Amino acid sequence: KKLFTGAPDVVTTQCDTDCCTGTNGCSTDTSSGVMTVSDGSCLGNSACKLLTPDSIILESCTENNACNGLGSVQTPPVDFTIGFRVIGPGACTAANSCRGSGGYIYGNIRFETGACNADSACRSIAIRMLQLAAPQVTANVFIGENACQGNTACENVHAQVLGKTSGSLTIEKDAYKGDSACSKIAENDFAVNDLIVREGICDATGMSCADCLPGRMCGNDFTLTYVIDNAGDDCPGPNTFACEGL
């Protein structure tokens, strides 16, 4: 596969019809942004619109709005550091599949091969509150290989409602399969611990995790990590025994 790196308008020209197609197919959230796109990526209107500079898109984001605003932090304070954004091959391949995911996440964001391949499958995952001043709160997002399969399968997982900045999210490979299988887990402003969903957990044909963790995860101890490794025990939760000091 060919890779194209540069400002969005340069990349769009280099891509020709191989990537960055459609209206606003490729753009960054600052005027000085640089992005790396492989052929076969960013296919559709606003498919890769308003991405954070230095994002890497590999054979992914292939429908309208698929990765629109993914990891966008708009214009962060000058003393803030921003982590990497890497979207792996075959991820985010449906309309709105990863739209808005990781918005205002200042740490690292990675979607592995084949993740989030249905309409709105990972829309607004871990979207957070805009931070305007130090100290910077940093969180990370990792979505494993072939995780979040199904329409709205992981939509709004660990997302804010009115405002939160803390809490990393890891969804391991093959977790969350089925329409709405695990949408809206920890979608509230009191769930601020790190959250891990283990490999193969939660599917709509068996034990769904939708709407799990409607409040605090581990009481007032925000240093602990909530680990879902058994949908029946750990959801709707919270389950004290799922809180681990990793």
mmCIF file of C-alpha atoms in Angstrom:
data_model
loop_
_atom_site.group_PDB
_atom_site.id
_atom_site.type_symbol
_atom_site.label_atom_id
_atom_site.label_comp_id
_atom_site.label_asym_id
_atom_site.label_seq_id
_atom_site.Cartn_x
_atom_site.Cartn_y
_atom_site.Cartn_z
ATOM 1 C CA LYS A 1 0.000 0.000 0.000
ATOM 2 C CA LYS A 2 1.087 3.555 -0.745
ATOM 3 C CA LEU A 3 1.299 6.132 2.036
ATOM 4 C CA PHE A 4 0.752 9.856 1.594
ATOM 5 C CA THR A 5 1.957 12.354 4.211
ATOM 6 C CA GLY A 6 1.483 16.100 4.334
ATOM 7 C CA ALA A 7 -1.050 18.832 4.813
ATOM 8 C CA PRO A 8 -4.596 17.687 4.031
ATOM 9 C CA ASP A 9 -4.812 19.521 0.712
ATOM 10 C CA VAL A 10 -1.460 18.067 -0.387
ATOM 11 C CA VAL A 11 -2.469 14.556 0.655
ATOM 12 C CA THR A 12 -5.815 14.885 -1.101
ATOM 13 C CA THR A 13 -4.070 15.853 -4.316
ATOM 14 C CA GLN A 14 -1.564 13.018 -4.015
ATOM 15 C CA CYS A 15 -4.317 10.503 -3.320
ATOM 16 C CA ASP A 16 -6.196 11.344 -6.505
ATOM 17 C CA THR A 17 -9.044 8.795 -6.407
ATOM 18 C CA ASP A 18 -7.278 6.295 -4.128
ATOM 19 C CA CYS A 19 -7.985 8.049 -0.798
ATOM 20 C CA CYS A 20 -9.423 11.258 0.689
ATOM 21 C CA THR A 21 -12.390 11.202 -1.676
ATOM 22 C CA GLY A 22 -15.651 13.075 -1.248
ATOM 23 C CA THR A 23 -16.289 16.506 0.227
ATOM 24 C CA ASN A 24 -13.932 17.211 3.172
ATOM 25 C CA GLY A 25 -12.591 13.686 2.840
ATOM 26 C CA CYS A 26 -9.389 14.651 4.694
ATOM 27 C CA SER A 27 -8.732 17.610 6.989
ATOM 28 C CA THR A 28 -7.150 18.349 10.366
ATOM 29 C CA ASP A 29 -8.460 20.343 13.299
ATOM 30 C CA THR A 30 -5.703 22.969 12.969
ATOM 31 C CA SER A 31 -4.605 24.868 9.886
ATOM 32 C CA SER A 32 -1.017 23.584 10.222
ATOM 33 C CA GLY A 33 -1.942 19.915 10.507
ATOM 34 C CA VAL A 34 -0.119 17.036 8.819
ATOM 35 C CA MET A 35 -1.619 13.584 8.357
ATOM 36 C CA THR A 36 -0.581 10.197 6.944
ATOM 37 C CA VAL A 37 -3.105 8.289 4.857
ATOM 38 C CA SER A 38 -2.770 5.033 2.925
ATOM 39 C CA ASP A 39 -4.555 4.362 -0.329
ATOM 40 C CA GLY A 40 -7.937 2.828 0.317
ATOM 41 C CA SER A 41 -8.549 5.168 3.280
ATOM 42 C CA CYS A 42 -10.837 8.111 3.991
ATOM 43 C CA LEU A 43 -13.380 7.271 1.311
ATOM 44 C CA GLY A 44 -16.532 9.334 1.596
ATOM 45 C CA ASN A 45 -17.821 12.737 2.562
ATOM 46 C CA SER A 46 -16.125 13.931 5.782
ATOM 47 C CA ALA A 47 -14.647 10.461 6.244
ATOM 48 C CA CYS A 48 -11.478 11.868 7.857
ATOM 49 C CA LYS A 49 -12.553 15.412 8.642
ATOM 50 C CA LEU A 50 -11.042 17.360 11.553
ATOM 51 C CA LEU A 51 -8.494 14.779 12.641
ATOM 52 C CA THR A 52 -5.689 15.644 15.029
ATOM 53 C CA PRO A 53 -2.389 16.423 13.251
ATOM 54 C CA ASP A 54 -0.064 13.430 12.830
ATOM 55 C CA SER A 55 -2.948 10.955 12.682
ATOM 56 C CA ILE A 56 -2.158 7.754 10.762
ATOM 57 C CA ILE A 57 -4.984 6.167 8.773
ATOM 58 C CA LEU A 58 -4.292 2.747 7.249
ATOM 59 C CA GLU A 59 -6.869 1.257 4.854
ATOM 60 C CA SER A 60 -9.662 2.452 7.107
ATOM 61 C CA CYS A 61 -12.401 5.076 7.513
ATOM 62 C CA THR A 62 -14.198 4.102 4.321
ATOM 63 C CA GLU A 63 -17.703 5.571 4.488
ATOM 64 C CA ASN A 64 -19.301 8.978 4.994
ATOM 65 C CA ASN A 65 -18.350 10.444 8.392
ATOM 66 C CA ALA A 66 -16.623 7.190 9.352
ATOM 67 C CA CYS A 67 -13.822 8.947 11.267
ATOM 68 C CA ASN A 68 -15.128 12.494 11.310
ATOM 69 C CA GLY A 69 -13.634 14.219 14.361
ATOM 70 C CA LEU A 70 -11.924 11.096 15.703
ATOM 71 C CA GLY A 71 -9.496 12.167 18.421
ATOM 72 C CA SER A 72 -10.030 15.834 17.649
ATOM 73 C CA VAL A 73 -8.927 18.308 20.301
ATOM 74 C CA GLN A 74 -9.518 21.428 18.199
ATOM 75 C CA THR A 75 -6.895 23.979 19.358
ATOM 76 C CA PRO A 76 -5.386 22.759 22.655
ATOM 77 C CA PRO A 77 -3.470 24.986 25.081
ATOM 78 C CA VAL A 78 0.123 25.430 23.880
ATOM 79 C CA ASP A 79 1.610 23.564 26.860
ATOM 80 C CA PHE A 80 -0.497 20.433 26.283
ATOM 81 C CA THR A 81 0.944 17.344 24.623
ATOM 82 C CA ILE A 82 -1.179 15.183 22.328
ATOM 83 C CA GLY A 83 -0.681 11.440 21.876
ATOM 84 C CA PHE A 84 -0.769 9.421 18.658
ATOM 85 C CA ARG A 85 -3.849 8.410 16.676
ATOM 86 C CA VAL A 86 -3.540 5.221 14.616
ATOM 87 C CA ILE A 87 -6.451 3.590 12.790
ATOM 88 C CA GLY A 88 -5.488 0.111 11.621
ATOM 89 C CA PRO A 89 -6.432 -1.717 8.425
ATOM 90 C CA GLY A 90 -10.084 -2.496 7.977
ATOM 91 C CA ALA A 91 -11.261 -0.482 10.982
ATOM 92 C CA CYS A 92 -14.082 2.050 11.004
ATOM 93 C CA THR A 93 -15.552 0.958 7.673
ATOM 94 C CA ALA A 94 -19.204 1.986 8.021
ATOM 95 C CA ALA A 95 -21.052 5.285 8.129
ATOM 96 C CA ASN A 96 -20.431 7.141 11.412
ATOM 97 C CA SER A 97 -18.635 4.049 12.703
ATOM 98 C CA CYS A 98 -15.940 5.963 14.614
ATOM 99 C CA ARG A 99 -17.339 9.462 14.379
ATOM 100 C CA GLY A 100 -16.284 11.646 17.295
ATOM 101 C CA SER A 101 -14.499 8.803 19.088
ATOM 102 C CA GLY A 102 -11.885 10.013 21.539
ATOM 103 C CA GLY A 103 -12.821 13.644 21.140
ATOM 104 C CA TYR A 104 -10.724 15.707 23.593
ATOM 105 C CA ILE A 105 -8.721 12.657 24.606
ATOM 106 C CA TYR A 106 -5.178 13.972 25.004
ATOM 107 C CA GLY A 107 -3.424 10.607 25.271
ATOM 108 C CA ASN A 108 -3.030 7.853 22.672
ATOM 109 C CA ILE A 109 -5.811 6.428 20.494
ATOM 110 C CA ARG A 110 -5.488 3.162 18.585
ATOM 111 C CA PHE A 111 -8.075 1.125 16.682
ATOM 112 C CA GLU A 112 -6.794 -2.296 15.689
ATOM 113 C CA THR A 113 -7.522 -4.248 12.496
ATOM 114 C CA GLY A 114 -11.192 -4.852 11.800
ATOM 115 C CA ALA A 115 -12.597 -2.923 14.769
ATOM 116 C CA CYS A 116 -15.861 -1.006 14.656
ATOM 117 C CA ASN A 117 -17.274 -2.231 11.355
ATOM 118 C CA ALA A 118 -20.951 -1.300 11.463
ATOM 119 C CA ASP A 119 -23.021 1.867 11.503
ATOM 120 C CA SER A 120 -22.149 3.959 14.569
ATOM 121 C CA ALA A 121 -20.361 0.949 16.078
ATOM 122 C CA CYS A 122 -17.865 3.106 17.975
ATOM 123 C CA ARG A 123 -19.444 6.513 17.636
ATOM 124 C CA SER A 124 -18.456 8.917 20.411
ATOM 125 C CA ILE A 125 -16.482 6.340 22.393
ATOM 126 C CA ALA A 126 -14.732 8.063 25.317
ATOM 127 C CA ILE A 127 -15.624 11.554 24.160
ATOM 128 C CA ARG A 128 -14.549 14.003 26.839
ATOM 129 C CA MET A 129 -14.737 17.583 28.026
ATOM 130 C CA LEU A 130 -12.621 20.309 26.474
ATOM 131 C CA GLN A 131 -9.685 21.254 28.692
ATOM 132 C CA LEU A 132 -8.614 24.875 28.577
ATOM 133 C CA ALA A 133 -5.748 25.034 31.073
ATOM 134 C CA ALA A 134 -3.165 22.960 32.924
ATOM 135 C CA PRO A 135 -2.854 20.591 34.669
ATOM 136 C CA GLN A 136 -3.543 18.360 31.695
ATOM 137 C CA VAL A 137 -5.610 15.231 32.301
ATOM 138 C CA THR A 138 -4.491 12.459 29.949
ATOM 139 C CA ALA A 139 -6.458 9.339 29.049
ATOM 140 C CA ASN A 140 -5.962 6.683 26.360
ATOM 141 C CA VAL A 141 -8.261 4.660 24.086
ATOM 142 C CA PHE A 142 -7.451 1.199 22.698
ATOM 143 C CA ILE A 143 -9.952 -0.827 20.655
ATOM 144 C CA GLY A 144 -8.765 -4.361 19.902
ATOM 145 C CA GLU A 145 -8.843 -6.441 16.761
ATOM 146 C CA ASN A 146 -12.364 -7.180 15.518
ATOM 147 C CA ALA A 147 -13.957 -5.634 18.593
ATOM 148 C CA CYS A 148 -17.254 -3.758 18.512
ATOM 149 C CA GLN A 149 -19.056 -5.551 15.684
ATOM 150 C CA GLY A 150 -22.670 -4.547 15.165
ATOM 151 C CA ASN A 151 -24.694 -1.373 14.759
ATOM 152 C CA THR A 152 -24.075 0.898 17.787
ATOM 153 C CA ALA A 153 -22.235 -2.016 19.431
ATOM 154 C CA CYS A 154 -19.951 0.267 21.460
ATOM 155 C CA GLU A 155 -21.553 3.640 20.936
ATOM 156 C CA ASN A 156 -20.909 6.140 23.754
ATOM 157 C CA VAL A 157 -18.902 3.720 25.904
ATOM 158 C CA HIS A 158 -17.125 5.625 28.716
ATOM 159 C CA ALA A 159 -18.380 8.913 27.281
ATOM 160 C CA GLN A 160 -19.206 12.105 29.118
ATOM 161 C CA VAL A 161 -22.687 13.525 29.516
ATOM 162 C CA LEU A 162 -22.004 17.045 30.781
ATOM 163 C CA GLY A 163 -18.296 16.879 31.502
ATOM 164 C CA LYS A 164 -15.539 14.456 32.476
ATOM 165 C CA THR A 165 -11.863 14.264 31.570
ATOM 166 C CA SER A 166 -10.524 11.138 33.319
ATOM 167 C CA GLY A 167 -10.576 7.423 32.594
ATOM 168 C CA SER A 168 -8.785 5.417 29.919
ATOM 169 C CA LEU A 169 -10.653 2.788 27.892
ATOM 170 C CA THR A 170 -9.410 -0.593 26.646
ATOM 171 C CA ILE A 171 -11.681 -2.953 24.729
ATOM 172 C CA GLU A 172 -9.771 -6.129 23.942
ATOM 173 C CA LYS A 173 -10.040 -8.186 20.752
ATOM 174 C CA ASP A 174 -13.368 -9.777 19.821
ATOM 175 C CA ALA A 175 -15.246 -8.048 22.646
ATOM 176 C CA TYR A 176 -18.681 -6.527 22.138
ATOM 177 C CA LYS A 177 -20.383 -8.266 19.241
ATOM 178 C CA GLY A 178 -23.982 -7.684 18.229
ATOM 179 C CA ASP A 179 -26.205 -4.670 17.663
ATOM 180 C CA SER A 180 -26.120 -2.413 20.738
ATOM 181 C CA ALA A 181 -24.315 -5.202 22.612
ATOM 182 C CA CYS A 182 -22.450 -2.818 24.885
ATOM 183 C CA SER A 183 -23.582 0.667 24.028
ATOM 184 C CA LYS A 184 -23.463 3.327 26.730
ATOM 185 C CA ILE A 185 -21.341 1.449 29.267
ATOM 186 C CA ALA A 186 -20.128 3.984 31.842
ATOM 187 C CA GLU A 187 -21.816 6.817 29.962
ATOM 188 C CA ASN A 188 -21.993 9.194 32.882
ATOM 189 C CA ASP A 189 -19.820 11.838 34.504
ATOM 190 C CA PHE A 190 -19.223 9.869 37.725
ATOM 191 C CA ALA A 191 -17.541 6.911 36.000
ATOM 192 C CA VAL A 192 -13.979 8.229 35.841
ATOM 193 C CA ASN A 193 -11.848 5.156 36.555
ATOM 194 C CA ASP A 194 -9.919 3.357 33.836
ATOM 195 C CA LEU A 195 -12.074 0.671 32.213
ATOM 196 C CA ILE A 196 -10.945 -2.608 30.617
ATOM 197 C CA VAL A 197 -13.215 -5.045 28.792
ATOM 198 C CA ARG A 198 -11.554 -8.428 28.380
ATOM 199 C CA GLU A 199 -11.270 -10.424 25.175
ATOM 200 C CA GLY A 200 -14.507 -11.877 23.841
ATOM 201 C CA ILE A 201 -16.748 -10.402 26.538
ATOM 202 C CA CYS A 202 -20.346 -9.310 25.832
ATOM 203 C CA ASP A 203 -22.430 -10.142 22.798
ATOM 204 C CA ALA A 204 -26.062 -9.559 22.017
ATOM 205 C CA THR A 205 -26.727 -13.264 21.486
ATOM 206 C CA GLY A 206 -25.558 -14.108 24.992
ATOM 207 C CA MET A 207 -24.900 -11.728 27.858
ATOM 208 C CA SER A 208 -25.182 -8.086 26.805
ATOM 209 C CA CYS A 209 -23.425 -5.300 28.677
ATOM 210 C CA ALA A 210 -25.535 -2.409 27.386
ATOM 211 C CA ASP A 211 -26.040 0.416 29.910
ATOM 212 C CA CYS A 212 -23.645 -1.205 32.387
ATOM 213 C CA LEU A 213 -22.086 0.985 35.108
ATOM 214 C CA PRO A 214 -24.667 3.781 35.366
ATOM 215 C CA GLY A 215 -22.755 5.497 38.195
ATOM 216 C CA ARG A 216 -19.421 5.310 39.979
ATOM 217 C CA MET A 217 -17.251 2.307 39.202
ATOM 218 C CA CYS A 218 -15.123 1.783 42.315
ATOM 219 C CA GLY A 219 -16.629 4.082 44.917
ATOM 220 C CA ASN A 220 -14.357 7.020 45.656
ATOM 221 C CA ASP A 221 -11.121 5.217 44.818
ATOM 222 C CA PHE A 222 -10.274 6.548 41.380
ATOM 223 C CA THR A 223 -6.875 4.832 41.311
ATOM 224 C CA LEU A 224 -8.490 1.433 40.668
ATOM 225 C CA THR A 225 -9.322 -0.047 37.259
ATOM 226 C CA TYR A 226 -12.730 -1.583 36.588
ATOM 227 C CA VAL A 227 -12.252 -4.829 34.645
ATOM 228 C CA ILE A 228 -15.207 -6.530 32.956
ATOM 229 C CA ASP A 229 -14.242 -10.165 32.485
ATOM 230 C CA ASN A 230 -17.635 -11.704 33.194
ATOM 231 C CA ALA A 231 -20.692 -9.884 31.892
ATOM 232 C CA GLY A 232 -23.036 -11.580 34.338
ATOM 233 C CA ASP A 233 -20.976 -10.659 37.398
ATOM 234 C CA ASP A 234 -19.616 -7.244 36.417
ATOM 235 C CA CYS A 235 -22.708 -5.755 34.771
ATOM 236 C CA PRO A 236 -24.872 -3.868 35.390
ATOM 237 C CA GLY A 237 -22.504 -3.275 38.311
ATOM 238 C CA PRO A 238 -20.637 -2.012 39.952
ATOM 239 C CA ASN A 239 -19.070 -5.201 41.266
ATOM 240 C CA THR A 240 -16.520 -4.502 44.002
ATOM 241 C CA PHE A 241 -14.494 -7.503 42.932
ATOM 242 C CA ALA A 242 -14.083 -6.051 39.429
ATOM 243 C CA CYS A 243 -12.045 -3.165 40.820
ATOM 244 C CA GLU A 244 -8.373 -3.947 40.480
ATOM 245 C CA GLY A 245 -5.213 -2.103 41.445
ATOM 246 C CA LEU A 246 -3.381 -2.714 38.181
#
